[in-house]
PDB file of C-alpha atoms and ligand atoms in Angstrom:
ATOM      1  CA  MET A 638      18.650  -6.733  12.263  1.00 93.00           C
ATOM      2  CA  THR A 639      16.508  -3.598  12.185  1.00 97.00           C
ATOM      3  CA  THR A 640      15.359  -2.832  15.729  1.00 98.00           C
ATOM      4  CA  LEU A 641      12.411  -0.720  16.786  1.00 98.00           C
ATOM      5  CA  CYS A 642      12.827   0.954  20.166  1.00 98.00           C
ATOM      6  CA  TYR A 643       9.313   1.371  21.446  1.00 98.00           C
ATOM      7  CA  ALA A 644       7.276   2.041  24.550  1.00 98.00           C
ATOM      8  CA  LYS A 645       3.805   0.739  25.213  1.00 96.00           C
ATOM      9  CA  LYS A 646       0.834   2.961  24.321  1.00 97.00           C
ATOM     10  CA  THR A 647       3.053   5.678  22.811  1.00 98.00           C
ATOM     11  CA  CYS A 648       3.427   7.085  19.308  1.00 98.00           C
ATOM     12  CA  SER A 649       5.843   4.234  18.536  1.00 98.00           C
ATOM     13  CA  ILE A 650       2.775   2.011  18.028  1.00 98.00           C
ATOM     14  CA  GLY A 651       2.343   3.725  14.655  1.00 98.00           C
ATOM     15  CA  ILE A 652       5.848   2.723  13.568  1.00 98.00           C
ATOM     16  CA  HIS A 653       5.231  -0.759  14.906  1.00 98.00           C
ATOM     17  CA  VAL A 654       2.238  -1.012  12.564  1.00 98.00           C
ATOM     18  CA  LEU A 655       4.466  -0.038   9.623  1.00 98.00           C
ATOM     19  CA  MET A 656       7.052  -2.690  10.546  1.00 98.00           C
ATOM     20  CA  GLU A 657       4.257  -5.262  10.433  1.00 98.00           C
ATOM     21  CA  GLU A 658       2.945  -3.877   7.128  1.00 98.00           C
ATOM     22  CA  ILE A 659       6.415  -4.370   5.621  1.00 98.00           C
ATOM     23  CA  GLY A 660       6.623  -7.902   6.957  1.00 97.00           C
ATOM     24  CA  LYS A 661      10.428  -8.218   7.089  1.00 97.00           C
ATOM     25  CA  PRO A 662      12.031  -9.648  10.240  1.00 97.00           C
ATOM     26  CA  TYR A 663      12.766  -7.013  12.892  1.00 98.00           C
ATOM     27  CA  GLU A 664      13.475  -6.858  16.583  1.00 98.00           C
ATOM     28  CA  LEU A 665      11.580  -4.979  19.258  1.00 98.00           C
ATOM     29  CA  LYS A 666      13.388  -3.284  22.116  1.00 98.00           C
ATOM     30  CA  LEU A 667      11.089  -2.162  24.918  1.00 98.00           C
ATOM     31  CA  VAL A 668      11.991   1.154  26.495  1.00 98.00           C
ATOM     32  CA  ASP A 669      10.219   0.893  29.831  1.00 97.00           C
ATOM     33  CA  PHE A 670       8.875   4.346  30.711  1.00 97.00           C
ATOM     34  CA  SER A 671       7.711   3.105  34.133  1.00 96.00           C
ATOM     35  CA  LYS A 672      11.403   2.629  34.970  1.00 97.00           C
ATOM     36  CA  GLY A 673      12.452   5.869  33.263  1.00 97.00           C
ATOM     37  CA  GLU A 674      14.531   3.922  30.755  1.00 98.00           C
ATOM     38  CA  GLN A 675      14.032   6.613  28.083  1.00 98.00           C
ATOM     39  CA  LYS A 676      16.268   8.902  30.161  1.00 97.00           C
ATOM     40  CA  SER A 677      18.880   6.248  30.999  1.00 98.00           C
ATOM     41  CA  PRO A 678      22.466   6.863  29.794  1.00 98.00           C
ATOM     42  CA  GLU A 679      22.276   3.620  27.811  1.00 97.00           C
ATOM     43  CA  TYR A 680      19.202   4.705  25.850  1.00 98.00           C
ATOM     44  CA  LYS A 681      20.369   8.304  25.470  1.00 98.00           C
ATOM     45  CA  ALA A 682      23.574   7.010  23.904  1.00 98.00           C
ATOM     46  CA  LEU A 683      21.297   5.570  21.226  1.00 97.00           C
ATOM     47  CA  ASN A 684      18.807   8.450  21.064  1.00 98.00           C
ATOM     48  CA  PRO A 685      19.990  11.610  22.857  1.00 98.00           C
ATOM     49  CA  LYS A 686      16.429  12.985  22.670  1.00 98.00           C
ATOM     50  CA  GLY A 687      15.300  10.333  25.165  1.00 98.00           C
ATOM     51  CA  LYS A 688      12.169   9.607  23.123  1.00 98.00           C
ATOM     52  CA  VAL A 689      10.571   6.806  21.177  1.00 98.00           C
ATOM     53  CA  ALA A 690      10.236   5.783  18.475  1.00 98.00           C
ATOM     54  CA  ALA A 691      13.826   5.197  17.383  1.00 98.00           C
ATOM     55  CA  LEU A 692      14.763   2.833  14.611  1.00 98.00           C
ATOM     56  CA  VAL A 693      18.177   1.165  14.591  1.00 98.00           C
ATOM     57  CA  ARG A 694      18.977   0.143  11.017  1.00 98.00           C
ATOM     58  CA  ASP A 695      20.997  -2.871   9.912  1.00 96.00           C
ATOM     59  CA  ASP A 696      24.168  -0.765   9.725  1.00 97.00           C
ATOM     60  CA  GLY A 697      23.680   0.471  13.313  1.00 97.00           C
ATOM     61  CA  SER A 698      22.610   3.995  12.342  1.00 98.00           C
ATOM     62  CA  VAL A 699      19.573   5.400  14.150  1.00 98.00           C
ATOM     63  CA  ILE A 700      16.589   7.354  12.823  1.00 98.00           C
ATOM     64  CA  THR A 701      14.322   9.329  15.151  1.00 98.00           C
ATOM     65  CA  GLU A 702      11.139  11.375  14.597  1.00 98.00           C
ATOM     66  CA  PHE A 703       7.986   9.650  13.418  1.00 98.00           C
ATOM     67  CA  ALA A 704       7.865  11.308  10.003  1.00 98.00           C
ATOM     68  CA  ALA A 705      11.511  10.536   9.196  1.00 98.00           C
ATOM     69  CA  ILE A 706      11.226   6.905  10.265  1.00 98.00           C
ATOM     70  CA  ALA A 707       7.966   6.452   8.371  1.00 98.00           C
ATOM     71  CA  MET A 708       9.378   8.063   5.224  1.00 98.00           C
ATOM     72  CA  TRP A 709      12.491   5.933   5.352  1.00 98.00           C
ATOM     73  CA  LEU A 710      10.430   2.762   5.769  1.00 98.00           C
ATOM     74  CA  ALA A 711       8.184   3.742   2.861  1.00 98.00           C
ATOM     75  CA  LEU A 712      11.017   4.737   0.520  1.00 97.00           C
ATOM     76  CA  SER A 713      13.172   1.723   1.296  1.00 97.00           C
ATOM     77  CA  ASN A 714      10.240  -0.667   0.768  1.00 98.00           C
ATOM     78  CA  PRO A 715       8.686   0.646  -2.461  1.00 96.00           C
ATOM     79  CA  GLY A 716       6.875  -2.620  -3.125  1.00 97.00           C
ATOM     80  CA  LYS A 717       4.744  -2.133  -0.014  1.00 97.00           C
ATOM     81  CA  SER A 718       2.961   0.990  -1.345  1.00 97.00           C
ATOM     82  CA  LEU A 719       3.161   2.927   1.910  1.00 98.00           C
ATOM     83  CA  LEU A 720       3.446   6.249   0.056  1.00 98.00           C
ATOM     84  CA  PRO A 721       1.949   7.454  -3.243  1.00 97.00           C
ATOM     85  CA  GLN A 722       4.599   7.444  -5.982  1.00 94.00           C
ATOM     86  CA  ASP A 723       3.607  10.696  -7.698  1.00 96.00           C
ATOM     87  CA  THR A 724       4.957  14.020  -6.407  1.00 97.00           C
ATOM     88  CA  GLU A 725       1.544  15.480  -5.569  1.00 98.00           C
ATOM     89  CA  GLY A 726       0.447  12.347  -3.704  1.00 97.00           C
ATOM     90  CA  MET A 727       3.738  12.241  -1.822  1.00 97.00           C
ATOM     91  CA  ILE A 728       3.543  15.890  -0.783  1.00 98.00           C
ATOM     92  CA  ARG A 729      -0.102  15.575   0.321  1.00 98.00           C
ATOM     93  CA  THR A 730       0.822  12.543   2.407  1.00 98.00           C
ATOM     94  CA  ILE A 731       3.620  14.458   4.142  1.00 98.00           C
ATOM     95  CA  GLU A 732       1.266  17.405   4.659  1.00 98.00           C
ATOM     96  CA  THR A 733      -1.240  15.124   6.377  1.00 98.00           C
ATOM     97  CA  LEU A 734       1.380  13.232   8.363  1.00 98.00           C
ATOM     98  CA  ASP A 735       2.940  16.433   9.624  1.00 98.00           C
ATOM     99  CA  PHE A 736      -0.459  17.783  10.692  1.00 98.00           C
ATOM    100  CA  ILE A 737      -1.123  14.636  12.703  1.00 98.00           C
ATOM    101  CA  VAL A 738       2.294  14.460  14.379  1.00 98.00           C
ATOM    102  CA  GLY A 739       2.822  18.213  14.761  1.00 98.00           C
ATOM    103  CA  THR A 740      -0.687  19.415  15.597  1.00 98.00           C
ATOM    104  CA  VAL A 741      -2.792  16.470  16.782  1.00 98.00           C
ATOM    105  CA  HIS A 742      -0.008  14.894  18.832  1.00 98.00           C
ATOM    106  CA  MET A 743       2.529  17.525  19.839  1.00 98.00           C
ATOM    107  CA  LEU A 744       0.367  20.665  20.060  1.00 98.00           C
ATOM    108  CA  SER A 745      -2.864  19.115  21.313  1.00 98.00           C
ATOM    109  CA  TRP A 746      -2.566  15.717  22.926  1.00 98.00           C
ATOM    110  CA  ARG A 747       0.574  16.678  24.847  1.00 98.00           C
ATOM    111  CA  MET A 748      -1.273  19.528  26.568  1.00 98.00           C
ATOM    112  CA  TRP A 749      -3.900  17.081  27.762  1.00 98.00           C
ATOM    113  CA  ARG A 750      -1.526  14.266  28.630  1.00 98.00           C
ATOM    114  CA  ARG A 751       1.449  16.172  30.025  1.00 97.00           C
ATOM    115  CA  PRO A 752       0.277  19.460  31.602  1.00 98.00           C
ATOM    116  CA  ASP A 753       3.185  19.051  34.030  1.00 98.00           C
ATOM    117  CA  ALA A 754       5.565  19.693  31.133  1.00 97.00           C
ATOM    118  CA  TYR A 755       4.144  23.236  30.793  1.00 98.00           C
ATOM    119  CA  LEU A 756       2.994  24.300  34.255  1.00 98.00           C
ATOM    120  CA  SER A 757       4.445  24.218  37.719  1.00 97.00           C
ATOM    121  CA  ASP A 758       1.073  24.952  39.366  1.00 97.00           C
ATOM    122  CA  SER A 759      -0.974  21.765  39.277  1.00 97.00           C
ATOM    123  CA  ASN A 760      -4.132  23.806  40.026  1.00 97.00           C
ATOM    124  CA  ALA A 761      -3.890  25.116  36.470  1.00 97.00           C
ATOM    125  CA  TYR A 762      -3.657  21.682  34.848  1.00 98.00           C
ATOM    126  CA  ALA A 763      -7.398  21.265  34.229  1.00 98.00           C
ATOM    127  CA  ASP A 764      -7.643  24.439  32.124  1.00 97.00           C
ATOM    128  CA  LEU A 765      -4.674  23.474  29.963  1.00 98.00           C
ATOM    129  CA  GLN A 766      -5.985  19.942  29.576  1.00 98.00           C
ATOM    130  CA  LEU A 767      -9.342  21.272  28.398  1.00 98.00           C
ATOM    131  CA  ARG A 768      -7.556  23.422  25.819  1.00 98.00           C
ATOM    132  CA  GLY A 769      -5.570  20.397  24.670  1.00 98.00           C
ATOM    133  CA  LYS A 770      -8.716  18.291  24.348  1.00 98.00           C
ATOM    134  CA  LYS A 771     -10.530  21.023  22.371  1.00 98.00           C
ATOM    135  CA  ALA A 772      -7.525  21.503  20.081  1.00 98.00           C
ATOM    136  CA  MET A 773      -7.304  17.780  19.417  1.00 98.00           C
ATOM    137  CA  LEU A 774     -11.025  17.390  18.702  1.00 98.00           C
ATOM    138  CA  ASN A 775     -10.905  20.447  16.392  1.00 98.00           C
ATOM    139  CA  ALA A 776      -7.958  18.916  14.542  1.00 98.00           C
ATOM    140  CA  PHE A 777      -9.844  15.623  14.234  1.00 98.00           C
ATOM    141  CA  GLU A 778     -12.732  17.549  12.605  1.00 98.00           C
ATOM    142  CA  LEU A 779     -10.371  18.564   9.784  1.00 98.00           C
ATOM    143  CA  VAL A 780      -9.125  15.000   9.451  1.00 98.00           C
ATOM    144  CA  ASP A 781     -12.762  13.903   9.374  1.00 98.00           C
ATOM    145  CA  GLU A 782     -13.383  16.078   6.312  1.00 98.00           C
ATOM    146  CA  GLN A 783     -10.383  14.537   4.580  1.00 98.00           C
ATOM    147  CA  LEU A 784     -11.823  11.082   5.267  1.00 98.00           C
ATOM    148  CA  GLU A 785     -15.216  11.884   3.692  1.00 98.00           C
ATOM    149  CA  ASN A 786     -16.036   9.103   1.203  1.00 97.00           C
ATOM    150  CA  ARG A 787     -12.719   7.339   1.690  1.00 97.00           C
ATOM    151  CA  THR A 788     -11.465   4.630   4.004  1.00 97.00           C
ATOM    152  CA  TYR A 789      -7.882   5.885   4.251  1.00 98.00           C
ATOM    153  CA  LEU A 790      -6.470   9.391   4.332  1.00 98.00           C
ATOM    154  CA  MET A 791      -4.836   9.325   0.918  1.00 98.00           C
ATOM    155  CA  GLY A 792      -7.343   6.910  -0.642  1.00 97.00           C
ATOM    156  CA  ASP A 793      -5.094   3.866  -0.255  1.00 98.00           C
ATOM    157  CA  PHE A 794      -3.393   2.989   3.022  1.00 98.00           C
ATOM    158  CA  SER A 795      -0.237   5.057   3.647  1.00 98.00           C
ATOM    159  CA  ILE A 796       2.158   6.112   6.402  1.00 98.00           C
ATOM    160  CA  ALA A 797      -0.284   8.909   7.317  1.00 98.00           C
ATOM    161  CA  ASP A 798      -2.833   6.294   8.437  1.00 99.00           C
ATOM    162  CA  ALA A 799      -0.307   4.766  10.828  1.00 98.00           C
ATOM    163  CA  ALA A 800       0.129   8.206  12.414  1.00 98.00           C
ATOM    164  CA  LEU A 801      -3.604   8.810  12.642  1.00 99.00           C
ATOM    165  CA  TYR A 802      -3.998   5.368  14.199  1.00 98.00           C
ATOM    166  CA  TYR A 803      -1.805   6.118  17.207  1.00 98.00           C
ATOM    167  CA  THR A 804      -3.651   9.375  17.946  1.00 98.00           C
ATOM    168  CA  GLU A 805      -7.000   7.581  17.602  1.00 98.00           C
ATOM    169  CA  PHE A 806      -5.769   4.935  20.013  1.00 98.00           C
ATOM    170  CA  TRP A 807      -4.944   7.621  22.551  1.00 98.00           C
ATOM    171  CA  ALA A 808      -8.214   9.515  22.117  1.00 98.00           C
ATOM    172  CA  VAL A 809     -10.395   6.414  22.396  1.00 98.00           C
ATOM    173  CA  ASP A 810      -8.486   3.898  24.503  1.00 97.00           C
ATOM    174  CA  ILE A 811      -6.693   6.255  26.868  1.00 98.00           C
ATOM    175  CA  ALA A 812      -8.902   9.353  27.070  1.00 98.00           C
ATOM    176  CA  GLY A 813     -12.268   7.710  26.291  1.00 98.00           C
ATOM    177  CA  TRP A 814     -13.335  10.465  23.869  1.00 98.00           C
ATOM    178  CA  ASP A 815     -15.855  10.124  21.098  1.00 97.00           C
ATOM    179  CA  LEU A 816     -14.369  10.641  17.635  1.00 98.00           C
ATOM    180  CA  PRO A 817     -16.048  12.325  14.638  1.00 98.00           C
ATOM    181  CA  ALA A 818     -17.847   9.728  12.478  1.00 98.00           C
ATOM    182  CA  ASN A 819     -15.285   9.293   9.685  1.00 98.00           C
ATOM    183  CA  VAL A 820     -12.346   9.215  12.086  1.00 98.00           C
ATOM    184  CA  LYS A 821     -14.173   6.636  14.201  1.00 98.00           C
ATOM    185  CA  LYS A 822     -14.748   4.519  11.079  1.00 98.00           C
ATOM    186  CA  HIS A 823     -11.061   4.873  10.163  1.00 98.00           C
ATOM    187  CA  TYR A 824     -10.032   3.609  13.606  1.00 98.00           C
ATOM    188  CA  GLU A 825     -12.378   0.621  13.281  1.00 98.00           C
ATOM    189  CA  GLU A 826     -10.917  -0.193   9.833  1.00 98.00           C
ATOM    190  CA  MET A 827      -7.366   0.137  11.145  1.00 98.00           C
ATOM    191  CA  LYS A 828      -8.122  -2.319  13.941  1.00 98.00           C
ATOM    192  CA  LYS A 829      -9.078  -4.919  11.306  1.00 98.00           C
ATOM    193  CA  ARG A 830      -5.687  -4.712   9.550  1.00 98.00           C
ATOM    194  CA  PRO A 831      -3.421  -7.707  10.268  1.00 98.00           C
ATOM    195  CA  SER A 832      -0.548  -5.280  10.993  1.00 98.00           C
ATOM    196  CA  VAL A 833      -2.542  -3.562  13.708  1.00 98.00           C
ATOM    197  CA  ILE A 834      -3.812  -6.836  15.176  1.00 98.00           C
ATOM    198  CA  ALA A 835      -0.240  -8.207  15.272  1.00 98.00           C
ATOM    199  CA  SER A 836       1.344  -5.102  16.766  1.00 98.00           C
ATOM    200  CA  ARG A 837      -1.341  -4.806  19.447  1.00 97.00           C
ATOM    201  CA  SER A 838      -0.857  -8.428  20.372  1.00 97.00           C
ATOM    202  CA  LEU A 839       2.959  -8.129  20.488  1.00 95.00           C
ATOM    203  CA  GLU A 840       2.685  -5.080  22.746  1.00 94.00           C
ATOM    204  CA  GLY A 841      -0.034  -6.680  24.864  1.00 91.00           C
ATOM    205  CA  VAL A 842      -2.608  -3.969  24.126  1.00 89.00           C
TER     206      VAL A 842
HETATM  207  N1  LIG B1194       8.463  14.451  17.606  1.00 76.31           N
HETATM  208  C1  LIG B1194       8.736  13.119  18.086  1.00 76.31           C
HETATM  209  C2  LIG B1194       7.901  12.876  19.305  1.00 76.31           C
HETATM  210  C3  LIG B1194       8.337  11.670  20.050  1.00 76.31           C
HETATM  211  C4  LIG B1194       7.690  11.632  21.407  1.00 76.31           C
HETATM  212  O1  LIG B1194       7.204  12.644  21.949  1.00 76.31           O
HETATM  213  N2  LIG B1194       7.663  10.440  21.980  1.00 76.31           N
HETATM  214  C5  LIG B1194       7.143  10.298  23.321  1.00 76.31           C
HETATM  215  C6  LIG B1194       6.189   9.123  23.398  1.00 76.31           C
HETATM  216  S1  LIG B1194       4.711   9.405  22.433  1.00 76.31           S
HETATM  217  C7  LIG B1194       8.293  10.004  24.269  1.00 76.31           C
HETATM  218  O2  LIG B1194       9.169   9.246  23.934  1.00 76.31           O
HETATM  219  N3  LIG B1194       8.289  10.607  25.455  1.00 76.31           N
HETATM  220  C8  LIG B1194       9.318  10.396  26.418  1.00 76.31           C
HETATM  221  C9  LIG B1194       8.967  10.957  27.729  1.00 76.31           C
HETATM  222  O3  LIG B1194       7.826  11.365  27.908  1.00 76.31           O
HETATM  223  O4  LIG B1194       9.813  10.955  28.602  1.00 76.31           O
HETATM  224  C10 LIG B1194       8.405  12.119  16.994  1.00 76.31           C
HETATM  225  O5  LIG B1194       7.794  12.521  16.012  1.00 76.31           O
HETATM  226  O6  LIG B1194       8.805  10.952  17.065  1.00 76.31           O
END
């Protein structure tokens, strides 16, 4: 059975939402970061990057990277409308998804959350964290413009919303930041979706 390797409160929550949107049976495998399981030989045999999310497909092959997993889920479940079908809609969705994963998450949030990954002098952490926070809030301002007069990023719900959801979760529930109005509304709408309610409950969030 398809298995999602996940860790609590990480970007894998976005993939978890997509698994629930699809509604097919799947298994969850917790990678316990508090025990360093992401770096264990057993997990690295499955995903040498030592990161979540990783999706083990029915044939045993593994997909990593949020965008690749999300695209595969959308393309292999066309009836679930997780991606616009026209070329322009598809490309705009990937453009948005990549901005969220590449810029909001990797280039901004990570500076705030993991200054130790960049600096050896902990006295310098606060400055880097402030830069990360500013970068993330600036990026959210652009997302906010995209959400003007629409509930979801592409109009209808898509894989890009699942990505935005995990970064909103971090900003609000971990960092306690205030989001721009449209992004805040998007997060509130996401929390009403059965897929989000179910995934939060399964992960104990
Ligand atoms: N570019 C990767 C990022 C994956 C990533 O950074 N995952 C984090 C959790 S949000 C992780 O597994 N970190 C492991 C660690 O910190 O040791 C993706 O798109 O999936």
